[in-house]
Amino acid sequence: MHKGIAIYPGSFDPTTNGHLDLIERGAKIFEELVVAILRNSEKSPMFSVAERLEMLRELTEHLKNVRIDTFDGLMVEYAKSLEATCILRGIRAISDYEYELQMALMNRKLEPTLETVFMMPADKYSYVSSRLVREVAQAGGPVKGLVPEVVEQKLREKLDPAYKLRDARLIEVLGKRDLDKRQKKRKKKA
Ligand code: PNS
């Protein structure tokens, strides 16, 4: 196990199974892993930073050496503020390499003591990206197996407000515990 703090920075909009796979692999290698969500992204995100933070916290609850945080500005400055020694990034396919290499070398230029470490997620996630997940979900396609269930549910709520409303009404009628039971049964059947 590598002593010290590693940072896994990204947009996580939303977290995919590939991200989660990488977090789990990173948690086995680094003493402490900080998953850091970029706050000032220029892109207009689908999920707010608060929503992404909440989802990631829930998804990594079982990993005791993983912490979720957000950052602004230069990643290397944030890394320095935490006294982190490594940046963790995932490479799925050769197409990721060019962008990742550029970023790693720029970060090295900005802060030579910080090492970028690349890891590969499981090959079954090699085609999964947040962008494609958003695209498929927005077009009404299934994203089961590509994102964790919590994310799948949030996507459903985000893209179909009626879904959330229906649940809110059911909570009024059934109460939260009964609705949770119903949803668990529904998931088992699916
Ligand atoms: O999930 P993403 O969008 O591929 O993550 C990109 C991210 C957040 C890691 C990158 O854009 C970043 O670190 N931005 C912070 C600003 C910065 O430090 N830029 C110089 C990096 S070369």
JSON list of C-alpha atoms and ligand atoms in Angstrom, two decimals:
[
{"chain": "A", "resi": 1, "resn": "MET", "atom": "CA", "xyz": [0.00, 0.00, 0.00]},
{"chain": "A", "resi": 2, "resn": "HIS", "atom": "CA", "xyz": [1.31, 3.42, -0.98]},
{"chain": "A", "resi": 3, "resn": "LYS", "atom": "CA", "xyz": [1.61, 5.74, 2.01]},
{"chain": "A", "resi": 4, "resn": "GLY", "atom": "CA", "xyz": [0.08, 9.18, 1.79]},
{"chain": "A", "resi": 5, "resn": "ILE", "atom": "CA", "xyz": [-2.82, 10.81, 0.00]},
{"chain": "A", "resi": 6, "resn": "ALA", "atom": "CA", "xyz": [-3.82, 10.33, -3.62]},
{"chain": "A", "resi": 7, "resn": "ILE", "atom": "CA", "xyz": [-6.40, 12.46, -5.40]},
{"chain": "A", "resi": 8, "resn": "TYR", "atom": "CA", "xyz": [-8.82, 11.18, -8.00]},
{"chain": "A", "resi": 9, "resn": "PRO", "atom": "CA", "xyz": [-10.11, 14.37, -9.65]},
{"chain": "A", "resi": 10, "resn": "GLY", "atom": "CA", "xyz": [-12.93, 14.60, -12.15]},
{"chain": "A", "resi": 11, "resn": "SER", "atom": "CA", "xyz": [-16.35, 15.90, -13.07]},
{"chain": "A", "resi": 12, "resn": "PHE", "atom": "CA", "xyz": [-18.31, 12.76, -12.07]},
{"chain": "A", "resi": 13, "resn": "ASP", "atom": "CA", "xyz": [-21.42, 14.00, -13.87]},
{"chain": "A", "resi": 14, "resn": "PRO", "atom": "CA", "xyz": [-22.64, 11.42, -13.06]},
{"chain": "A", "resi": 15, "resn": "THR", "atom": "CA", "xyz": [-20.51, 8.74, -11.43]},
{"chain": "A", "resi": 16, "resn": "THR", "atom": "CA", "xyz": [-20.38, 5.62, -13.60]},
{"chain": "A", "resi": 17, "resn": "ASN", "atom": "CA", "xyz": [-19.57, 2.03, -12.71]},
{"chain": "A", "resi": 18, "resn": "GLY", "atom": "CA", "xyz": [-16.19, 2.67, -14.34]},
{"chain": "A", "resi": 19, "resn": "HIS", "atom": "CA", "xyz": [-15.47, 5.50, -11.87]},
{"chain": "A", "resi": 20, "resn": "LEU", "atom": "CA", "xyz": [-16.55, 3.32, -8.98]},
{"chain": "A", "resi": 21, "resn": "ASP", "atom": "CA", "xyz": [-14.41, 0.45, -10.19]},
{"chain": "A", "resi": 22, "resn": "LEU", "atom": "CA", "xyz": [-11.41, 2.77, -10.31]},
{"chain": "A", "resi": 23, "resn": "ILE", "atom": "CA", "xyz": [-12.13, 4.17, -6.85]},
{"chain": "A", "resi": 24, "resn": "GLU", "atom": "CA", "xyz": [-12.26, 0.63, -5.45]},
{"chain": "A", "resi": 25, "resn": "ARG", "atom": "CA", "xyz": [-8.97, -0.27, -7.14]},
{"chain": "A", "resi": 26, "resn": "GLY", "atom": "CA", "xyz": [-7.36, 2.99, -5.98]},
{"chain": "A", "resi": 27, "resn": "ALA", "atom": "CA", "xyz": [-8.53, 2.43, -2.40]},
{"chain": "A", "resi": 28, "resn": "LYS", "atom": "CA", "xyz": [-6.60, -0.86, -2.34]},
{"chain": "A", "resi": 29, "resn": "ILE", "atom": "CA", "xyz": [-3.38, 0.81, -3.41]},
{"chain": "A", "resi": 30, "resn": "PHE", "atom": "CA", "xyz": [-3.37, 4.14, -1.61]},
{"chain": "A", "resi": 31, "resn": "GLU", "atom": "CA", "xyz": [-3.49, 4.74, 2.11]},
{"chain": "A", "resi": 32, "resn": "GLU", "atom": "CA", "xyz": [-6.01, 7.54, 1.58]},
{"chain": "A", "resi": 33, "resn": "LEU", "atom": "CA", "xyz": [-7.90, 8.39, -1.58]},
{"chain": "A", "resi": 34, "resn": "VAL", "atom": "CA", "xyz": [-9.65, 11.72, -2.00]},
{"chain": "A", "resi": 35, "resn": "VAL", "atom": "CA", "xyz": [-12.19, 11.75, -4.82]},
{"chain": "A", "resi": 36, "resn": "ALA", "atom": "CA", "xyz": [-12.33, 15.42, -5.81]},
{"chain": "A", "resi": 37, "resn": "ILE", "atom": "CA", "xyz": [-15.17, 16.92, -7.83]},
{"chain": "A", "resi": 38, "resn": "LEU", "atom": "CA", "xyz": [-14.27, 19.97, -9.90]},
{"chain": "A", "resi": 39, "resn": "ARG", "atom": "CA", "xyz": [-16.57, 22.84, -8.90]},
{"chain": "A", "resi": 40, "resn": "ASN", "atom": "CA", "xyz": [-15.88, 25.45, -11.53]},
{"chain": "A", "resi": 41, "resn": "SER", "atom": "CA", "xyz": [-16.31, 23.33, -14.63]},
{"chain": "A", "resi": 42, "resn": "GLU", "atom": "CA", "xyz": [-17.24, 25.38, -17.69]},
{"chain": "A", "resi": 43, "resn": "LYS", "atom": "CA", "xyz": [-19.61, 22.70, -18.91]},
{"chain": "A", "resi": 44, "resn": "SER", "atom": "CA", "xyz": [-23.22, 23.04, -17.85]},
{"chain": "A", "resi": 45, "resn": "PRO", "atom": "CA", "xyz": [-23.59, 19.99, -15.67]},
{"chain": "A", "resi": 46, "resn": "MET", "atom": "CA", "xyz": [-26.55, 17.68, -15.43]},
{"chain": "A", "resi": 47, "resn": "PHE", "atom": "CA", "xyz": [-26.13, 17.23, -11.66]},
{"chain": "A", "resi": 48, "resn": "SER", "atom": "CA", "xyz": [-25.21, 19.99, -9.25]},
{"chain": "A", "resi": 49, "resn": "VAL", "atom": "CA", "xyz": [-21.99, 19.64, -7.30]},
{"chain": "A", "resi": 50, "resn": "ALA", "atom": "CA", "xyz": [-24.05, 18.99, -4.15]},
{"chain": "A", "resi": 51, "resn": "GLU", "atom": "CA", "xyz": [-25.93, 16.15, -5.89]},
{"chain": "A", "resi": 52, "resn": "ARG", "atom": "CA", "xyz": [-22.71, 14.61, -7.20]},
{"chain": "A", "resi": 53, "resn": "LEU", "atom": "CA", "xyz": [-21.11, 14.90, -3.76]},
{"chain": "A", "resi": 54, "resn": "GLU", "atom": "CA", "xyz": [-24.08, 13.20, -2.10]},
{"chain": "A", "resi": 55, "resn": "MET", "atom": "CA", "xyz": [-24.15, 10.35, -4.63]},
{"chain": "A", "resi": 56, "resn": "LEU", "atom": "CA", "xyz": [-20.41, 9.73, -4.37]},
{"chain": "A", "resi": 57, "resn": "ARG", "atom": "CA", "xyz": [-20.53, 9.76, -0.56]},
{"chain": "A", "resi": 58, "resn": "GLU", "atom": "CA", "xyz": [-23.29, 7.18, -0.58]},
{"chain": "A", "resi": 59, "resn": "LEU", "atom": "CA", "xyz": [-21.48, 5.02, -3.13]},
{"chain": "A", "resi": 60, "resn": "THR", "atom": "CA", "xyz": [-18.18, 4.98, -1.25]},
{"chain": "A", "resi": 61, "resn": "GLU", "atom": "CA", "xyz": [-19.55, 4.61, 2.27]},
{"chain": "A", "resi": 62, "resn": "HIS", "atom": "CA", "xyz": [-18.07, 1.11, 2.48]},
{"chain": "A", "resi": 63, "resn": "LEU", "atom": "CA", "xyz": [-14.55, 2.31, 1.66]},
{"chain": "A", "resi": 64, "resn": "LYS", "atom": "CA", "xyz": [-13.08, 3.61, 4.87]},
{"chain": "A", "resi": 65, "resn": "ASN", "atom": "CA", "xyz": [-9.98, 5.21, 3.32]},
{"chain": "A", "resi": 66, "resn": "VAL", "atom": "CA", "xyz": [-11.95, 7.12, 0.67]},
{"chain": "A", "resi": 67, "resn": "ARG", "atom": "CA", "xyz": [-13.12, 10.67, 1.17]},
{"chain": "A", "resi": 68, "resn": "ILE", "atom": "CA", "xyz": [-15.16, 12.86, -1.18]},
{"chain": "A", "resi": 69, "resn": "ASP", "atom": "CA", "xyz": [-14.39, 16.54, -1.60]},
{"chain": "A", "resi": 70, "resn": "THR", "atom": "CA", "xyz": [-14.73, 19.36, -4.13]},
{"chain": "A", "resi": 71, "resn": "PHE", "atom": "CA", "xyz": [-12.16, 21.76, -5.49]},
{"chain": "A", "resi": 72, "resn": "ASP", "atom": "CA", "xyz": [-11.85, 24.93, -7.52]},
{"chain": "A", "resi": 73, "resn": "GLY", "atom": "CA", "xyz": [-9.06, 26.28, -9.69]},
{"chain": "A", "resi": 74, "resn": "LEU", "atom": "CA", "xyz": [-5.86, 24.41, -10.36]},
{"chain": "A", "resi": 75, "resn": "MET", "atom": "CA", "xyz": [-5.89, 20.78, -9.34]},
{"chain": "A", "resi": 76, "resn": "VAL", "atom": "CA", "xyz": [-2.21, 20.81, -8.39]},
{"chain": "A", "resi": 77, "resn": "GLU", "atom": "CA", "xyz": [-2.84, 23.68, -5.96]},
{"chain": "A", "resi": 78, "resn": "TYR", "atom": "CA", "xyz": [-5.63, 21.72, -4.36]},
{"chain": "A", "resi": 79, "resn": "ALA", "atom": "CA", "xyz": [-3.38, 18.63, -4.21]},
{"chain": "A", "resi": 80, "resn": "LYS", "atom": "CA", "xyz": [-0.66, 20.68, -2.53]},
{"chain": "A", "resi": 81, "resn": "SER", "atom": "CA", "xyz": [-3.13, 22.01, 0.02]},
{"chain": "A", "resi": 82, "resn": "LEU", "atom": "CA", "xyz": [-3.86, 18.40, 1.03]},
{"chain": "A", "resi": 83, "resn": "GLU", "atom": "CA", "xyz": [-0.20, 17.41, 0.86]},
{"chain": "A", "resi": 84, "resn": "ALA", "atom": "CA", "xyz": [-1.18, 14.72, -1.63]},
{"chain": "A", "resi": 85, "resn": "THR", "atom": "CA", "xyz": [1.59, 12.91, -3.46]},
{"chain": "A", "resi": 86, "resn": "CYS", "atom": "CA", "xyz": [-0.30, 11.27, -6.33]},
{"chain": "A", "resi": 87, "resn": "ILE", "atom": "CA", "xyz": [-3.04, 11.98, -8.82]},
{"chain": "A", "resi": 88, "resn": "LEU", "atom": "CA", "xyz": [-5.08, 8.98, -9.87]},
{"chain": "A", "resi": 89, "resn": "ARG", "atom": "CA", "xyz": [-6.66, 8.90, -13.33]},
{"chain": "A", "resi": 90, "resn": "GLY", "atom": "CA", "xyz": [-8.32, 6.14, -15.31]},
{"chain": "A", "resi": 91, "resn": "ILE", "atom": "CA", "xyz": [-7.46, 5.16, -18.85]},
{"chain": "A", "resi": 92, "resn": "ARG", "atom": "CA", "xyz": [-10.10, 3.09, -20.60]},
{"chain": "A", "resi": 93, "resn": "ALA", "atom": "CA", "xyz": [-8.75, 2.89, -24.11]},
{"chain": "A", "resi": 94, "resn": "ILE", "atom": "CA", "xyz": [-5.98, 4.30, -26.26]},
{"chain": "A", "resi": 95, "resn": "SER", "atom": "CA", "xyz": [-8.29, 7.19, -27.17]},
{"chain": "A", "resi": 96, "resn": "ASP", "atom": "CA", "xyz": [-8.05, 8.48, -23.58]},
{"chain": "A", "resi": 97, "resn": "TYR", "atom": "CA", "xyz": [-4.30, 8.42, -23.65]},
{"chain": "A", "resi": 98, "resn": "GLU", "atom": "CA", "xyz": [-3.57, 11.62, -25.55]},
{"chain": "A", "resi": 99, "resn": "TYR", "atom": "CA", "xyz": [-5.71, 13.84, -23.34]},
{"chain": "A", "resi": 100, "resn": "GLU", "atom": "CA", "xyz": [-4.50, 12.14, -20.18]},
{"chain": "A", "resi": 101, "resn": "LEU", "atom": "CA", "xyz": [-0.85, 12.41, -21.23]},
{"chain": "A", "resi": 102, "resn": "GLN", "atom": "CA", "xyz": [-1.26, 16.14, -21.94]},
{"chain": "A", "resi": 103, "resn": "MET", "atom": "CA", "xyz": [-2.93, 16.70, -18.61]},
{"chain": "A", "resi": 104, "resn": "ALA", "atom": "CA", "xyz": [-0.36, 14.63, -16.69]},
{"chain": "A", "resi": 105, "resn": "LEU", "atom": "CA", "xyz": [2.55, 16.48, -18.31]},
{"chain": "A", "resi": 106, "resn": "MET", "atom": "CA", "xyz": [0.96, 19.88, -17.71]},
{"chain": "A", "resi": 107, "resn": "ASN", "atom": "CA", "xyz": [0.36, 18.97, -14.09]},
{"chain": "A", "resi": 108, "resn": "ARG", "atom": "CA", "xyz": [3.96, 17.78, -13.81]},
{"chain": "A", "resi": 109, "resn": "LYS", "atom": "CA", "xyz": [5.15, 21.10, -15.25]},
{"chain": "A", "resi": 110, "resn": "LEU", "atom": "CA", "xyz": [3.02, 22.94, -12.71]},
{"chain": "A", "resi": 111, "resn": "GLU", "atom": "CA", "xyz": [4.08, 20.73, -9.80]},
{"chain": "A", "resi": 112, "resn": "PRO", "atom": "CA", "xyz": [6.99, 18.35, -10.48]},
{"chain": "A", "resi": 113, "resn": "THR", "atom": "CA", "xyz": [6.68, 16.51, -7.15]},
{"chain": "A", "resi": 114, "resn": "LEU", "atom": "CA", "xyz": [3.16, 15.28, -7.89]},
{"chain": "A", "resi": 115, "resn": "GLU", "atom": "CA", "xyz": [3.01, 11.96, -9.75]},
{"chain": "A", "resi": 116, "resn": "THR", "atom": "CA", "xyz": [0.10, 10.93, -11.96]},
{"chain": "A", "resi": 117, "resn": "VAL", "atom": "CA", "xyz": [-0.78, 7.26, -11.65]},
{"chain": "A", "resi": 118, "resn": "PHE", "atom": "CA", "xyz": [-2.96, 5.63, -14.30]},
{"chain": "A", "resi": 119, "resn": "MET", "atom": "CA", "xyz": [-5.15, 2.64, -13.66]},
{"chain": "A", "resi": 120, "resn": "MET", "atom": "CA", "xyz": [-7.44, 0.70, -15.98]},
{"chain": "A", "resi": 121, "resn": "PRO", "atom": "CA", "xyz": [-11.03, 0.06, -14.99]},
{"chain": "A", "resi": 122, "resn": "ALA", "atom": "CA", "xyz": [-12.51, -3.40, -15.65]},
{"chain": "A", "resi": 123, "resn": "ASP", "atom": "CA", "xyz": [-12.72, -4.00, -19.40]},
{"chain": "A", "resi": 124, "resn": "LYS", "atom": "CA", "xyz": [-16.51, -4.37, -19.21]},
{"chain": "A", "resi": 125, "resn": "TYR", "atom": "CA", "xyz": [-16.61, -0.61, -18.50]},
{"chain": "A", "resi": 126, "resn": "SER", "atom": "CA", "xyz": [-14.13, 0.38, -21.18]},
{"chain": "A", "resi": 127, "resn": "TYR", "atom": "CA", "xyz": [-16.79, 2.09, -23.30]},
{"chain": "A", "resi": 128, "resn": "VAL", "atom": "CA", "xyz": [-18.68, 3.71, -20.42]},
{"chain": "A", "resi": 129, "resn": "SER", "atom": "CA", "xyz": [-18.38, 7.47, -19.98]},
{"chain": "A", "resi": 130, "resn": "SER", "atom": "CA", "xyz": [-20.47, 10.04, -18.12]},
{"chain": "A", "resi": 131, "resn": "ARG", "atom": "CA", "xyz": [-21.13, 11.83, -21.40]},
{"chain": "A", "resi": 132, "resn": "LEU", "atom": "CA", "xyz": [-22.54, 8.73, -23.11]},
{"chain": "A", "resi": 133, "resn": "VAL", "atom": "CA", "xyz": [-24.55, 7.80, -20.03]},
{"chain": "A", "resi": 134, "resn": "ARG", "atom": "CA", "xyz": [-26.13, 11.28, -20.04]},
{"chain": "A", "resi": 135, "resn": "GLU", "atom": "CA", "xyz": [-26.81, 11.01, -23.76]},
{"chain": "A", "resi": 136, "resn": "VAL", "atom": "CA", "xyz": [-28.44, 7.57, -23.53]},
{"chain": "A", "resi": 137, "resn": "ALA", "atom": "CA", "xyz": [-30.49, 8.50, -20.45]},
{"chain": "A", "resi": 138, "resn": "GLN", "atom": "CA", "xyz": [-31.63, 11.81, -21.99]},
{"chain": "A", "resi": 139, "resn": "ALA", "atom": "CA", "xyz": [-32.84, 9.92, -25.05]},
{"chain": "A", "resi": 140, "resn": "GLY", "atom": "CA", "xyz": [-34.78, 7.53, -22.83]},
{"chain": "A", "resi": 141, "resn": "GLY", "atom": "CA", "xyz": [-32.43, 4.56, -23.22]},
{"chain": "A", "resi": 142, "resn": "PRO", "atom": "CA", "xyz": [-31.47, 2.09, -20.47]},
{"chain": "A", "resi": 143, "resn": "VAL", "atom": "CA", "xyz": [-28.34, 2.74, -18.41]},
{"chain": "A", "resi": 144, "resn": "LYS", "atom": "CA", "xyz": [-28.70, -0.30, -16.17]},
{"chain": "A", "resi": 145, "resn": "GLY", "atom": "CA", "xyz": [-25.31, -1.86, -15.47]},
{"chain": "A", "resi": 146, "resn": "LEU", "atom": "CA", "xyz": [-23.46, 1.25, -16.61]},
{"chain": "A", "resi": 147, "resn": "VAL", "atom": "CA", "xyz": [-24.05, 3.31, -13.49]},
{"chain": "A", "resi": 148, "resn": "PRO", "atom": "CA", "xyz": [-24.73, 2.37, -9.86]},
{"chain": "A", "resi": 149, "resn": "GLU", "atom": "CA", "xyz": [-28.40, 1.97, -8.93]},
{"chain": "A", "resi": 150, "resn": "VAL", "atom": "CA", "xyz": [-28.43, 5.19, -6.89]},
{"chain": "A", "resi": 151, "resn": "VAL", "atom": "CA", "xyz": [-27.31, 7.07, -9.99]},
{"chain": "A", "resi": 152, "resn": "GLU", "atom": "CA", "xyz": [-29.83, 5.27, -12.18]},
{"chain": "A", "resi": 153, "resn": "GLN", "atom": "CA", "xyz": [-32.59, 6.36, -9.81]},
{"chain": "A", "resi": 154, "resn": "LYS", "atom": "CA", "xyz": [-31.34, 9.98, -9.72]},
{"chain": "A", "resi": 155, "resn": "LEU", "atom": "CA", "xyz": [-31.18, 10.05, -13.52]},
{"chain": "A", "resi": 156, "resn": "ARG", "atom": "CA", "xyz": [-34.75, 8.82, -13.67]},
{"chain": "A", "resi": 157, "resn": "GLU", "atom": "CA", "xyz": [-35.86, 11.52, -11.23]},
{"chain": "A", "resi": 158, "resn": "LYS", "atom": "CA", "xyz": [-33.92, 14.23, -13.05]},
{"chain": "A", "resi": 159, "resn": "LEU", "atom": "CA", "xyz": [-35.24, 13.33, -16.48]},
{"chain": "A", "resi": 160, "resn": "ASP", "atom": "CA", "xyz": [-38.78, 12.48, -15.45]},
{"chain": "A", "resi": 161, "resn": "PRO", "atom": "CA", "xyz": [-39.95, 14.88, -12.73]},
{"chain": "A", "resi": 162, "resn": "ALA", "atom": "CA", "xyz": [-43.26, 13.01, -12.74]},
{"chain": "A", "resi": 163, "resn": "TYR", "atom": "CA", "xyz": [-41.38, 10.03, -11.36]},
{"chain": "A", "resi": 164, "resn": "LYS", "atom": "CA", "xyz": [-40.29, 11.97, -8.29]},
{"chain": "A", "resi": 165, "resn": "LEU", "atom": "CA", "xyz": [-43.75, 13.44, -7.90]},
{"chain": "A", "resi": 166, "resn": "ARG", "atom": "CA", "xyz": [-45.27, 9.98, -8.09]},
{"chain": "A", "resi": 167, "resn": "ASP", "atom": "CA", "xyz": [-42.93, 8.81, -5.33]},
{"chain": "A", "resi": 168, "resn": "ALA", "atom": "CA", "xyz": [-43.71, 11.90, -3.24]},
{"chain": "A", "resi": 169, "resn": "ARG", "atom": "CA", "xyz": [-47.43, 11.12, -3.55]},
{"chain": "A", "resi": 170, "resn": "LEU", "atom": "CA", "xyz": [-46.84, 7.47, -2.70]},
{"chain": "A", "resi": 171, "resn": "ILE", "atom": "CA", "xyz": [-44.87, 8.54, 0.38]},
{"chain": "A", "resi": 172, "resn": "GLU", "atom": "CA", "xyz": [-47.88, 10.59, 1.46]},
{"chain": "A", "resi": 173, "resn": "VAL", "atom": "CA", "xyz": [-50.13, 7.58, 1.09]},
{"chain": "A", "resi": 174, "resn": "LEU", "atom": "CA", "xyz": [-47.86, 4.73, 2.15]},
{"chain": "A", "resi": 175, "resn": "GLY", "atom": "CA", "xyz": [-45.17, 6.32, 4.27]},
{"chain": "A", "resi": 176, "resn": "LYS", "atom": "CA", "xyz": [-41.44, 6.18, 3.43]},
{"chain": "A", "resi": 177, "resn": "ARG", "atom": "CA", "xyz": [-40.79, 2.67, 4.84]},
{"chain": "A", "resi": 178, "resn": "ASP", "atom": "CA", "xyz": [-43.49, 1.03, 2.78]},
{"chain": "A", "resi": 179, "resn": "LEU", "atom": "CA", "xyz": [-42.37, 2.83, -0.36]},
{"chain": "A", "resi": 180, "resn": "ASP", "atom": "CA", "xyz": [-38.78, 1.64, 0.21]},
{"chain": "A", "resi": 181, "resn": "LYS", "atom": "CA", "xyz": [-40.09, -1.94, 0.59]},
{"chain": "A", "resi": 182, "resn": "ARG", "atom": "CA", "xyz": [-42.10, -1.62, -2.64]},
{"chain": "A", "resi": 183, "resn": "GLN", "atom": "CA", "xyz": [-39.06, -0.29, -4.49]},
{"chain": "A", "resi": 184, "resn": "LYS", "atom": "CA", "xyz": [-36.86, -3.12, -3.20]},
{"chain": "A", "resi": 185, "resn": "LYS", "atom": "CA", "xyz": [-39.44, -5.65, -4.42]},
{"chain": "A", "resi": 186, "resn": "ARG", "atom": "CA", "xyz": [-39.61, -3.85, -7.78]},
{"chain": "A", "resi": 187, "resn": "LYS", "atom": "CA", "xyz": [-35.79, -4.01, -8.11]},
{"chain": "A", "resi": 188, "resn": "LYS", "atom": "CA", "xyz": [-35.72, -7.73, -7.23]},
{"chain": "A", "resi": 189, "resn": "LYS", "atom": "CA", "xyz": [-38.25, -8.43, -9.96]},
{"chain": "A", "resi": 190, "resn": "ALA", "atom": "CA", "xyz": [-36.34, -6.35, -12.55]},
{"chain": "B", "resi": 1, "resn": "PNS", "atom": "O1", "xyz": [-13.76, 13.98, -15.46]},
{"chain": "B", "resi": 1, "resn": "PNS", "atom": "P1", "xyz": [-12.95, 14.93, -16.28]},
{"chain": "B", "resi": 1, "resn": "PNS", "atom": "O2", "xyz": [-13.84, 16.02, -16.84]},
{"chain": "B", "resi": 1, "resn": "PNS", "atom": "O3", "xyz": [-12.13, 14.24, -17.33]},
{"chain": "B", "resi": 1, "resn": "PNS", "atom": "O4", "xyz": [-11.90, 15.64, -15.27]},
{"chain": "B", "resi": 1, "resn": "PNS", "atom": "C1", "xyz": [-11.03, 16.65, -15.71]},
{"chain": "B", "resi": 1, "resn": "PNS", "atom": "C2", "xyz": [-10.33, 17.33, -14.52]},
{"chain": "B", "resi": 1, "resn": "PNS", "atom": "C3", "xyz": [-11.33, 17.84, -13.51]},
{"chain": "B", "resi": 1, "resn": "PNS", "atom": "C4", "xyz": [-9.44, 16.30, -13.84]},
{"chain": "B", "resi": 1, "resn": "PNS", "atom": "C5", "xyz": [-9.45, 18.48, -15.07]},
{"chain": "B", "resi": 1, "resn": "PNS", "atom": "O5", "xyz": [-10.20, 19.26, -15.92]},
{"chain": "B", "resi": 1, "resn": "PNS", "atom": "C6", "xyz": [-8.84, 19.36, -13.98]},
{"chain": "B", "resi": 1, "resn": "PNS", "atom": "O6", "xyz": [-8.02, 18.92, -13.21]},
{"chain": "B", "resi": 1, "resn": "PNS", "atom": "N1", "xyz": [-9.31, 20.62, -13.91]},
{"chain": "B", "resi": 1, "resn": "PNS", "atom": "C7", "xyz": [-8.88, 21.55, -12.92]},
{"chain": "B", "resi": 1, "resn": "PNS", "atom": "C8", "xyz": [-8.13, 22.73, -13.55]},
{"chain": "B", "resi": 1, "resn": "PNS", "atom": "C9", "xyz": [-6.71, 22.36, -13.80]},
{"chain": "B", "resi": 1, "resn": "PNS", "atom": "O7", "xyz": [-5.94, 22.06, -12.91]},
{"chain": "B", "resi": 1, "resn": "PNS", "atom": "N2", "xyz": [-6.32, 22.37, -15.10]},
{"chain": "B", "resi": 1, "resn": "PNS", "atom": "C10", "xyz": [-5.02, 22.02, -15.56]},
{"chain": "B", "resi": 1, "resn": "PNS", "atom": "C11", "xyz": [-4.95, 20.50, -15.74]},
{"chain": "B", "resi": 1, "resn": "PNS", "atom": "S1", "xyz": [-3.95, 20.14, -17.08]}
]
